[in-house]
């Protein structure tokens, strides 16, 4: 999982886009392993919010949705929420310190997930 996320992070940094189809088999495997009610509810909630951010607000890339769903189904709810919170805080800090208007979000999701995974 970490290797795939690191590869997608490097790709997102280089081109502001990812080949999200690479993560689909991993997502299907994670859904098969963790398909309990709390993971499905969280996936629906995050999916609706991500759909709004991608297709209505244009504030998130469409490749971020499979990454978010894979993180939901491959970790506990607690680890996902803390990793997402840390990733968002790091992205906000990066935007505040740089002059960029857009940033690749997958690297921040990856760093948040890795740091929370190591700390917990």
CSV table of N, CA and C in Angstrom, one decimal:
chain,number,residue,atom,x,y,z
A,1,UNK,N,0.8,-1.2,0.0
A,1,UNK,CA,0.0,0.0,0.0
A,1,UNK,C,0.9,1.3,0.0
A,2,UNK,N,1.9,1.3,0.9
A,2,UNK,CA,2.7,2.4,1.0
A,2,UNK,C,3.5,2.7,-0.3
A,3,UNK,N,3.9,1.6,-1.0
A,3,UNK,CA,4.7,1.8,-2.2
A,3,UNK,C,3.8,2.4,-3.3
A,4,UNK,N,2.6,1.9,-3.4
A,4,UNK,CA,1.6,2.4,-4.4
A,4,UNK,C,1.4,3.9,-4.1
A,5,UNK,N,1.1,4.2,-2.9
A,5,UNK,CA,0.8,5.6,-2.5
A,5,UNK,C,2.1,6.5,-2.8
A,6,UNK,N,3.2,6.0,-2.5
A,6,UNK,CA,4.4,6.8,-2.8
A,6,UNK,C,4.6,7.0,-4.3
A,7,UNK,N,4.4,6.0,-5.1
A,7,UNK,CA,4.4,6.2,-6.5
A,7,UNK,C,3.4,7.2,-7.0
A,8,UNK,N,2.2,7.1,-6.5
A,8,UNK,CA,1.2,8.1,-7.0
A,8,UNK,C,1.5,9.5,-6.5
A,9,UNK,N,2.1,9.6,-5.3
A,9,UNK,CA,2.5,10.9,-4.8
A,9,UNK,C,3.6,11.5,-5.7
A,10,UNK,N,4.5,10.8,-6.1
A,10,UNK,CA,5.6,11.3,-7.0
A,10,UNK,C,5.0,11.7,-8.3
A,11,UNK,N,4.0,10.9,-8.8
A,11,UNK,CA,3.4,11.2,-10.1
A,11,UNK,C,2.5,12.5,-9.9
A,12,UNK,N,1.8,12.6,-8.8
A,12,UNK,CA,1.0,13.8,-8.6
A,12,UNK,C,1.9,15.1,-8.4
A,13,UNK,N,3.0,15.0,-7.8
A,13,UNK,CA,3.9,16.1,-7.7
A,13,UNK,C,4.5,16.5,-9.1
A,14,UNK,N,4.8,15.5,-9.9
A,14,UNK,CA,5.4,15.8,-11.2
A,14,UNK,C,4.4,16.4,-12.2
A,15,UNK,N,3.1,15.9,-12.2
A,15,UNK,CA,2.2,16.2,-13.3
A,15,UNK,C,0.9,16.8,-12.8
A,16,UNK,N,0.6,16.9,-11.5
A,16,UNK,CA,-0.7,17.3,-11.0
A,16,UNK,C,-1.8,16.4,-11.4
A,17,UNK,N,-1.5,15.1,-11.7
A,17,UNK,CA,-2.5,14.1,-12.1
A,17,UNK,C,-1.9,12.7,-11.7
A,18,UNK,N,-2.8,11.8,-11.5
A,18,UNK,CA,-2.3,10.4,-11.2
A,18,UNK,C,-3.1,9.4,-12.1
A,19,UNK,N,-2.5,8.3,-12.3
A,19,UNK,CA,-3.1,7.2,-12.9
A,19,UNK,C,-3.9,6.4,-11.9
A,20,UNK,N,-5.1,6.8,-11.6
A,20,UNK,CA,-5.9,6.3,-10.5
A,20,UNK,C,-6.3,4.8,-10.7
A,21,UNK,N,-6.3,4.4,-12.0
A,21,UNK,CA,-6.7,3.0,-12.2
A,21,UNK,C,-5.7,2.0,-11.6
A,22,UNK,N,-4.5,2.5,-11.3
A,22,UNK,CA,-3.5,1.6,-10.7
A,22,UNK,C,-3.9,1.2,-9.3
A,23,UNK,N,-4.7,2.0,-8.6
A,23,UNK,CA,-5.1,1.7,-7.2
A,23,UNK,C,-6.4,0.9,-7.1
A,24,UNK,N,-7.1,0.7,-8.3
A,24,UNK,CA,-8.4,0.0,-8.2
A,24,UNK,C,-8.3,-1.4,-7.7
A,25,UNK,N,-7.3,-2.2,-8.2
A,25,UNK,CA,-7.2,-3.6,-7.6
A,25,UNK,C,-7.0,-3.6,-6.1
A,26,UNK,N,-6.2,-2.6,-5.6
A,26,UNK,CA,-5.9,-2.5,-4.2
A,26,UNK,C,-7.2,-2.1,-3.4
A,27,UNK,N,-8.0,-1.2,-4.0
A,27,UNK,CA,-9.2,-0.8,-3.5
A,27,UNK,C,-10.2,-1.9,-3.4
A,28,UNK,N,-10.3,-2.7,-4.4
A,28,UNK,CA,-11.2,-3.9,-4.4
A,28,UNK,C,-10.8,-4.9,-3.4
A,29,UNK,N,-9.5,-5.1,-3.2
A,29,UNK,CA,-9.1,-6.0,-2.2
A,29,UNK,C,-9.4,-5.5,-0.8
A,30,UNK,N,-9.2,-4.2,-0.6
A,30,UNK,CA,-9.4,-3.6,0.7
A,30,UNK,C,-10.9,-3.6,1.0
A,31,UNK,N,-11.8,-3.4,0.0
A,31,UNK,CA,-13.2,-3.5,0.3
A,31,UNK,C,-13.6,-4.9,0.7
A,32,UNK,N,-13.0,-5.9,0.0
A,32,UNK,CA,-13.3,-7.3,0.3
A,32,UNK,C,-12.9,-7.6,1.7
A,33,UNK,N,-11.8,-7.1,2.2
A,33,UNK,CA,-11.3,-7.4,3.6
A,33,UNK,C,-12.1,-6.6,4.6
A,34,UNK,N,-12.4,-5.4,4.4
A,34,UNK,CA,-13.1,-4.5,5.4
A,34,UNK,C,-14.4,-4.0,4.9
A,35,UNK,N,-15.4,-4.8,4.8
A,35,UNK,CA,-16.7,-4.3,4.3
A,35,UNK,C,-17.7,-4.2,5.4
A,36,UNK,N,-17.3,-3.8,6.6
A,36,UNK,CA,-18.3,-3.7,7.7
A,36,UNK,C,-19.1,-2.4,7.5
A,37,UNK,N,-20.1,-2.2,8.4
A,37,UNK,CA,-21.0,-1.1,8.3
A,37,UNK,C,-20.3,0.3,8.5
A,38,UNK,N,-19.4,0.4,9.4
A,38,UNK,CA,-18.7,1.7,9.7
A,38,UNK,C,-17.9,2.1,8.5
A,39,UNK,N,-17.1,1.2,7.9
A,39,UNK,CA,-16.3,1.5,6.7
A,39,UNK,C,-17.2,2.0,5.5
A,40,UNK,N,-18.3,1.3,5.3
A,40,UNK,CA,-19.2,1.6,4.2
A,40,UNK,C,-19.8,3.0,4.4
A,41,UNK,N,-20.3,3.2,5.6
A,41,UNK,CA,-20.9,4.5,5.9
A,41,UNK,C,-19.9,5.7,5.7
A,42,UNK,N,-18.6,5.5,6.2
A,42,UNK,CA,-17.6,6.5,6.0
A,42,UNK,C,-17.3,6.7,4.6
A,43,UNK,N,-17.2,5.6,3.8
A,43,UNK,CA,-16.9,5.7,2.4
A,43,UNK,C,-18.0,6.4,1.6
A,44,UNK,N,-19.3,6.2,2.0
A,44,UNK,CA,-20.4,6.9,1.4
A,44,UNK,C,-20.3,8.4,1.7
A,45,UNK,N,-20.0,8.7,3.0
A,45,UNK,CA,-19.9,10.1,3.4
A,45,UNK,C,-18.8,10.8,2.7
A,46,UNK,N,-17.6,10.2,2.7
A,46,UNK,CA,-16.4,10.8,2.0
A,46,UNK,C,-16.6,10.9,0.5
A,47,UNK,N,-17.3,9.9,0.0
A,47,UNK,CA,-17.6,9.9,-1.5
A,47,UNK,C,-18.5,11.0,-1.9
A,48,UNK,N,-19.5,11.3,-1.1
A,48,UNK,CA,-20.4,12.4,-1.4
A,48,UNK,C,-19.7,13.7,-1.3
A,49,UNK,N,-18.9,13.9,-0.3
A,49,UNK,CA,-18.2,15.2,-0.1
A,49,UNK,C,-17.1,15.3,-1.2
A,50,UNK,N,-16.4,14.2,-1.6
A,50,UNK,CA,-15.5,14.3,-2.6
A,50,UNK,C,-16.1,14.5,-4.0
A,51,UNK,N,-17.3,14.0,-4.2
A,51,UNK,CA,-18.0,14.2,-5.4
A,51,UNK,C,-18.4,15.7,-5.6
A,52,UNK,N,-18.8,16.3,-4.5
A,52,UNK,CA,-19.1,17.7,-4.4
A,52,UNK,C,-17.8,18.6,-4.7
A,53,UNK,N,-16.7,18.2,-4.1
A,53,UNK,CA,-15.5,19.0,-4.3
A,53,UNK,C,-14.9,18.8,-5.7
A,54,UNK,N,-15.1,17.6,-6.3
A,54,UNK,CA,-14.5,17.3,-7.6
A,54,UNK,C,-15.4,17.9,-8.7
A,55,UNK,N,-16.6,17.6,-8.7
A,55,UNK,CA,-17.5,17.9,-9.9
A,55,UNK,C,-18.3,19.2,-9.8
A,56,UNK,N,-18.5,19.8,-8.6
A,56,UNK,CA,-19.2,21.0,-8.4
A,56,UNK,C,-18.3,22.2,-8.1
A,57,UNK,N,-17.4,22.0,-7.1
A,57,UNK,CA,-16.5,23.1,-6.7
A,57,UNK,C,-15.2,23.1,-7.5
A,58,UNK,N,-14.8,22.0,-8.1
A,58,UNK,CA,-13.6,21.8,-8.9
A,58,UNK,C,-12.4,22.2,-8.0
A,59,UNK,N,-12.5,21.7,-6.7
A,59,UNK,CA,-11.4,22.0,-5.7
A,59,UNK,C,-10.6,20.8,-5.4
A,60,UNK,N,-10.9,19.7,-6.0
A,60,UNK,CA,-10.2,18.4,-5.7
A,60,UNK,C,-10.1,17.7,-7.1
A,61,UNK,N,-9.1,16.9,-7.3
A,61,UNK,CA,-8.9,16.2,-8.5
A,61,UNK,C,-9.7,14.8,-8.4
A,62,UNK,N,-10.1,14.3,-9.5
A,62,UNK,CA,-10.9,13.1,-9.6
A,62,UNK,C,-10.0,11.9,-9.2
A,63,UNK,N,-8.7,12.0,-9.3
A,63,UNK,CA,-7.8,10.9,-8.9
A,63,UNK,C,-7.7,10.7,-7.4
A,64,UNK,N,-8.1,11.8,-6.6
A,64,UNK,CA,-8.1,11.7,-5.2
A,64,UNK,C,-9.1,10.8,-4.6
A,65,UNK,N,-10.2,10.6,-5.3
A,65,UNK,CA,-11.3,9.8,-4.8
A,65,UNK,C,-10.9,8.3,-4.5
A,66,UNK,N,-10.3,7.6,-5.5
A,66,UNK,CA,-9.9,6.3,-5.3
A,66,UNK,C,-8.9,6.2,-4.2
A,67,UNK,N,-8.0,7.2,-4.0
A,67,UNK,CA,-7.0,7.2,-3.0
A,67,UNK,C,-7.7,7.3,-1.6
A,68,UNK,N,-8.6,8.2,-1.5
A,68,UNK,CA,-9.4,8.3,-0.3
A,68,UNK,C,-10.1,7.1,0.1
A,69,UNK,N,-10.8,6.5,-0.9
A,69,UNK,CA,-11.6,5.2,-0.6
A,69,UNK,C,-10.6,4.1,-0.2
A,70,UNK,N,-9.5,4.0,-0.8
A,70,UNK,CA,-8.5,2.9,-0.5
A,70,UNK,C,-8.0,3.1,0.9
A,71,UNK,N,-7.8,4.4,1.3
A,71,UNK,CA,-7.3,4.6,2.7
A,71,UNK,C,-8.4,4.3,3.7
A,72,UNK,N,-9.7,4.6,3.3
A,72,UNK,CA,-10.8,4.3,4.2
A,72,UNK,C,-10.9,2.8,4.5
A,73,UNK,N,-10.8,2.0,3.4
A,73,UNK,CA,-11.0,0.5,3.6
A,73,UNK,C,-9.7,-0.2,4.0
A,74,UNK,N,-8.6,0.4,4.0
A,74,UNK,CA,-7.4,-0.3,4.3
A,74,UNK,C,-6.9,0.0,5.8
A,75,UNK,N,-7.5,1.0,6.4
A,75,UNK,CA,-7.2,1.3,7.8
A,75,UNK,C,-8.4,1.4,8.7
A,76,UNK,N,-8.2,1.7,9.9
A,76,UNK,CA,-9.4,1.9,10.8
A,76,UNK,C,-9.9,3.3,10.6
A,77,UNK,N,-11.1,3.5,11.0
A,77,UNK,CA,-11.8,4.8,10.9
A,77,UNK,C,-11.0,5.9,11.6
A,78,UNK,N,-10.5,5.5,12.8
A,78,UNK,CA,-9.7,6.5,13.6
A,78,UNK,C,-8.4,6.9,12.8
A,79,UNK,N,-7.7,5.9,12.3
A,79,UNK,CA,-6.4,6.2,11.6
A,79,UNK,C,-6.7,7.0,10.3
A,80,UNK,N,-7.8,6.7,9.6
A,80,UNK,CA,-8.2,7.4,8.4
A,80,UNK,C,-8.5,8.9,8.7
A,81,UNK,N,-9.3,9.1,9.7
A,81,UNK,CA,-9.7,10.5,10.1
A,81,UNK,C,-8.5,11.3,10.5
A,82,UNK,N,-7.6,10.7,11.4
A,82,UNK,CA,-6.4,11.5,11.8
A,82,UNK,C,-5.5,11.7,10.7
A,83,UNK,N,-5.3,10.7,9.8
A,83,UNK,CA,-4.4,10.9,8.7
A,83,UNK,C,-4.9,11.9,7.7
A,84,UNK,N,-6.2,12.0,7.5
A,84,UNK,CA,-6.8,13.0,6.6
A,84,UNK,C,-6.7,14.4,7.3
A,85,UNK,N,-6.9,14.5,8.6
A,85,UNK,CA,-6.8,15.7,9.2
A,85,UNK,C,-5.3,16.2,9.2
A,86,UNK,N,-4.4,15.4,9.4
A,86,UNK,CA,-3.0,15.7,9.3
A,86,UNK,C,-2.6,16.1,7.9
A,87,UNK,N,-3.1,15.4,6.9
A,87,UNK,CA,-2.8,15.7,5.5
A,87,UNK,C,-3.4,17.1,5.1
A,88,UNK,N,-4.6,17.4,5.6
A,88,UNK,CA,-5.2,18.7,5.3
A,88,UNK,C,-4.5,19.8,6.0
A,89,UNK,N,-4.0,19.6,7.2
A,89,UNK,CA,-3.3,20.6,7.9
A,89,UNK,C,-1.9,20.9,7.3
A,90,UNK,N,-1.3,19.8,6.8
A,90,UNK,CA,0.0,20.0,6.1
A,90,UNK,C,-0.2,20.7,4.8
A,91,UNK,N,-1.2,20.4,4.1
A,91,UNK,CA,-1.5,21.0,2.8
A,91,UNK,C,-1.8,22.5,3.0
A,92,UNK,N,-2.6,22.8,4.0
A,92,UNK,CA,-2.9,24.2,4.3
A,92,UNK,C,-1.7,25.0,4.7
A,93,UNK,N,-0.8,24.4,5.5
A,93,UNK,CA,0.4,25.0,5.9
A,93,UNK,C,1.3,25.3,4.7
A,94,UNK,N,1.4,24.3,3.8
A,94,UNK,CA,2.2,24.4,2.6
A,94,UNK,C,1.6,25.6,1.7
A,95,UNK,N,0.3,25.6,1.5
A,95,UNK,CA,-0.3,26.7,0.8
A,95,UNK,C,0.0,28.1,1.4
A,96,UNK,N,-0.1,28.1,2.7
A,96,UNK,CA,0.2,29.4,3.4
A,96,UNK,C,1.6,29.9,3.2
A,97,UNK,N,2.6,28.9,3.2
A,97,UNK,CA,4.0,29.3,3.1
A,97,UNK,C,4.5,29.4,1.6
A,98,UNK,N,3.7,28.9,0.7
A,98,UNK,CA,4.2,29.0,-0.7
A,98,UNK,C,3.3,30.0,-1.5
A,99,UNK,N,3.7,30.3,-2.7
A,99,UNK,CA,2.9,31.2,-3.5
A,99,UNK,C,2.0,30.4,-4.5
A,100,UNK,N,1.9,29.1,-4.4
A,100,UNK,CA,1.1,28.3,-5.3
A,100,UNK,C,-0.4,28.4,-5.0
A,101,UNK,N,-1.2,28.3,-6.0
A,101,UNK,CA,-2.6,28.3,-5.9
A,101,UNK,C,-3.2,26.9,-5.9
A,102,UNK,N,-2.5,26.0,-6.5
A,102,UNK,CA,-3.0,24.6,-6.6
A,102,UNK,C,-1.8,23.7,-6.1
A,103,UNK,N,-2.2,22.6,-5.5
A,103,UNK,CA,-1.2,21.7,-5.0
A,103,UNK,C,-1.6,20.3,-5.2
A,104,UNK,N,-0.6,19.4,-5.3
A,104,UNK,CA,-1.0,17.9,-5.4
A,104,UNK,C,-1.4,17.4,-4.0
A,105,UNK,N,-2.6,16.8,-3.9
A,105,UNK,CA,-3.1,16.5,-2.6
A,105,UNK,C,-2.7,15.1,-2.2
A,106,UNK,N,-2.4,14.2,-3.1
A,106,UNK,CA,-2.0,12.8,-2.8
A,106,UNK,C,-0.8,12.7,-1.9
A,107,UNK,N,0.3,13.5,-2.2
A,107,UNK,CA,1.4,13.4,-1.3
A,107,UNK,C,1.1,13.8,0.2
A,108,UNK,N,0.2,14.8,0.4
A,108,UNK,CA,-0.2,15.1,1.7
A,108,UNK,C,-1.0,14.0,2.4
A,109,UNK,N,-1.9,13.4,1.6
A,109,UNK,CA,-2.6,12.3,2.1
A,109,UNK,C,-1.7,11.1,2.5
A,110,UNK,N,-0.7,10.9,1.7
A,110,UNK,CA,0.3,9.8,2.0
A,110,UNK,C,1.1,10.1,3.2
A,111,UNK,N,1.6,11.3,3.3
A,111,UNK,CA,2.4,11.7,4.5
A,111,UNK,C,1.5,11.6,5.8
A,112,UNK,N,0.3,12.1,5.7
A,112,UNK,CA,-0.6,12.0,6.9
A,112,UNK,C,-0.8,10.6,7.3
A,113,UNK,N,-1.1,9.8,6.3
A,113,UNK,CA,-1.4,8.3,6.6
A,113,UNK,C,-0.1,7.6,7.1
A,114,UNK,N,1.0,7.9,6.6
A,114,UNK,CA,2.3,7.3,7.0
A,114,UNK,C,2.6,7.8,8.5
A,115,UNK,N,2.5,9.1,8.7
A,115,UNK,CA,2.8,9.6,10.1
A,115,UNK,C,1.9,9.0,11.1
A,116,UNK,N,0.6,9.0,10.9
A,116,UNK,CA,-0.3,8.5,11.8
A,116,UNK,C,-0.1,7.0,12.0
A,117,UNK,N,0.1,6.3,10.9
A,117,UNK,CA,0.4,4.9,11.0
A,117,UNK,C,1.6,4.5,11.8
A,118,UNK,N,2.6,5.4,11.8
A,118,UNK,CA,3.9,5.2,12.6
A,118,UNK,C,3.6,5.5,14.0
A,119,UNK,N,2.9,6.6,14.3
A,119,UNK,CA,2.7,7.1,15.6
A,119,UNK,C,1.7,6.3,16.4
A,120,UNK,N,0.8,5.6,15.7
A,120,UNK,CA,-0.3,4.8,16.5
A,120,UNK,C,0.1,3.4,16.4
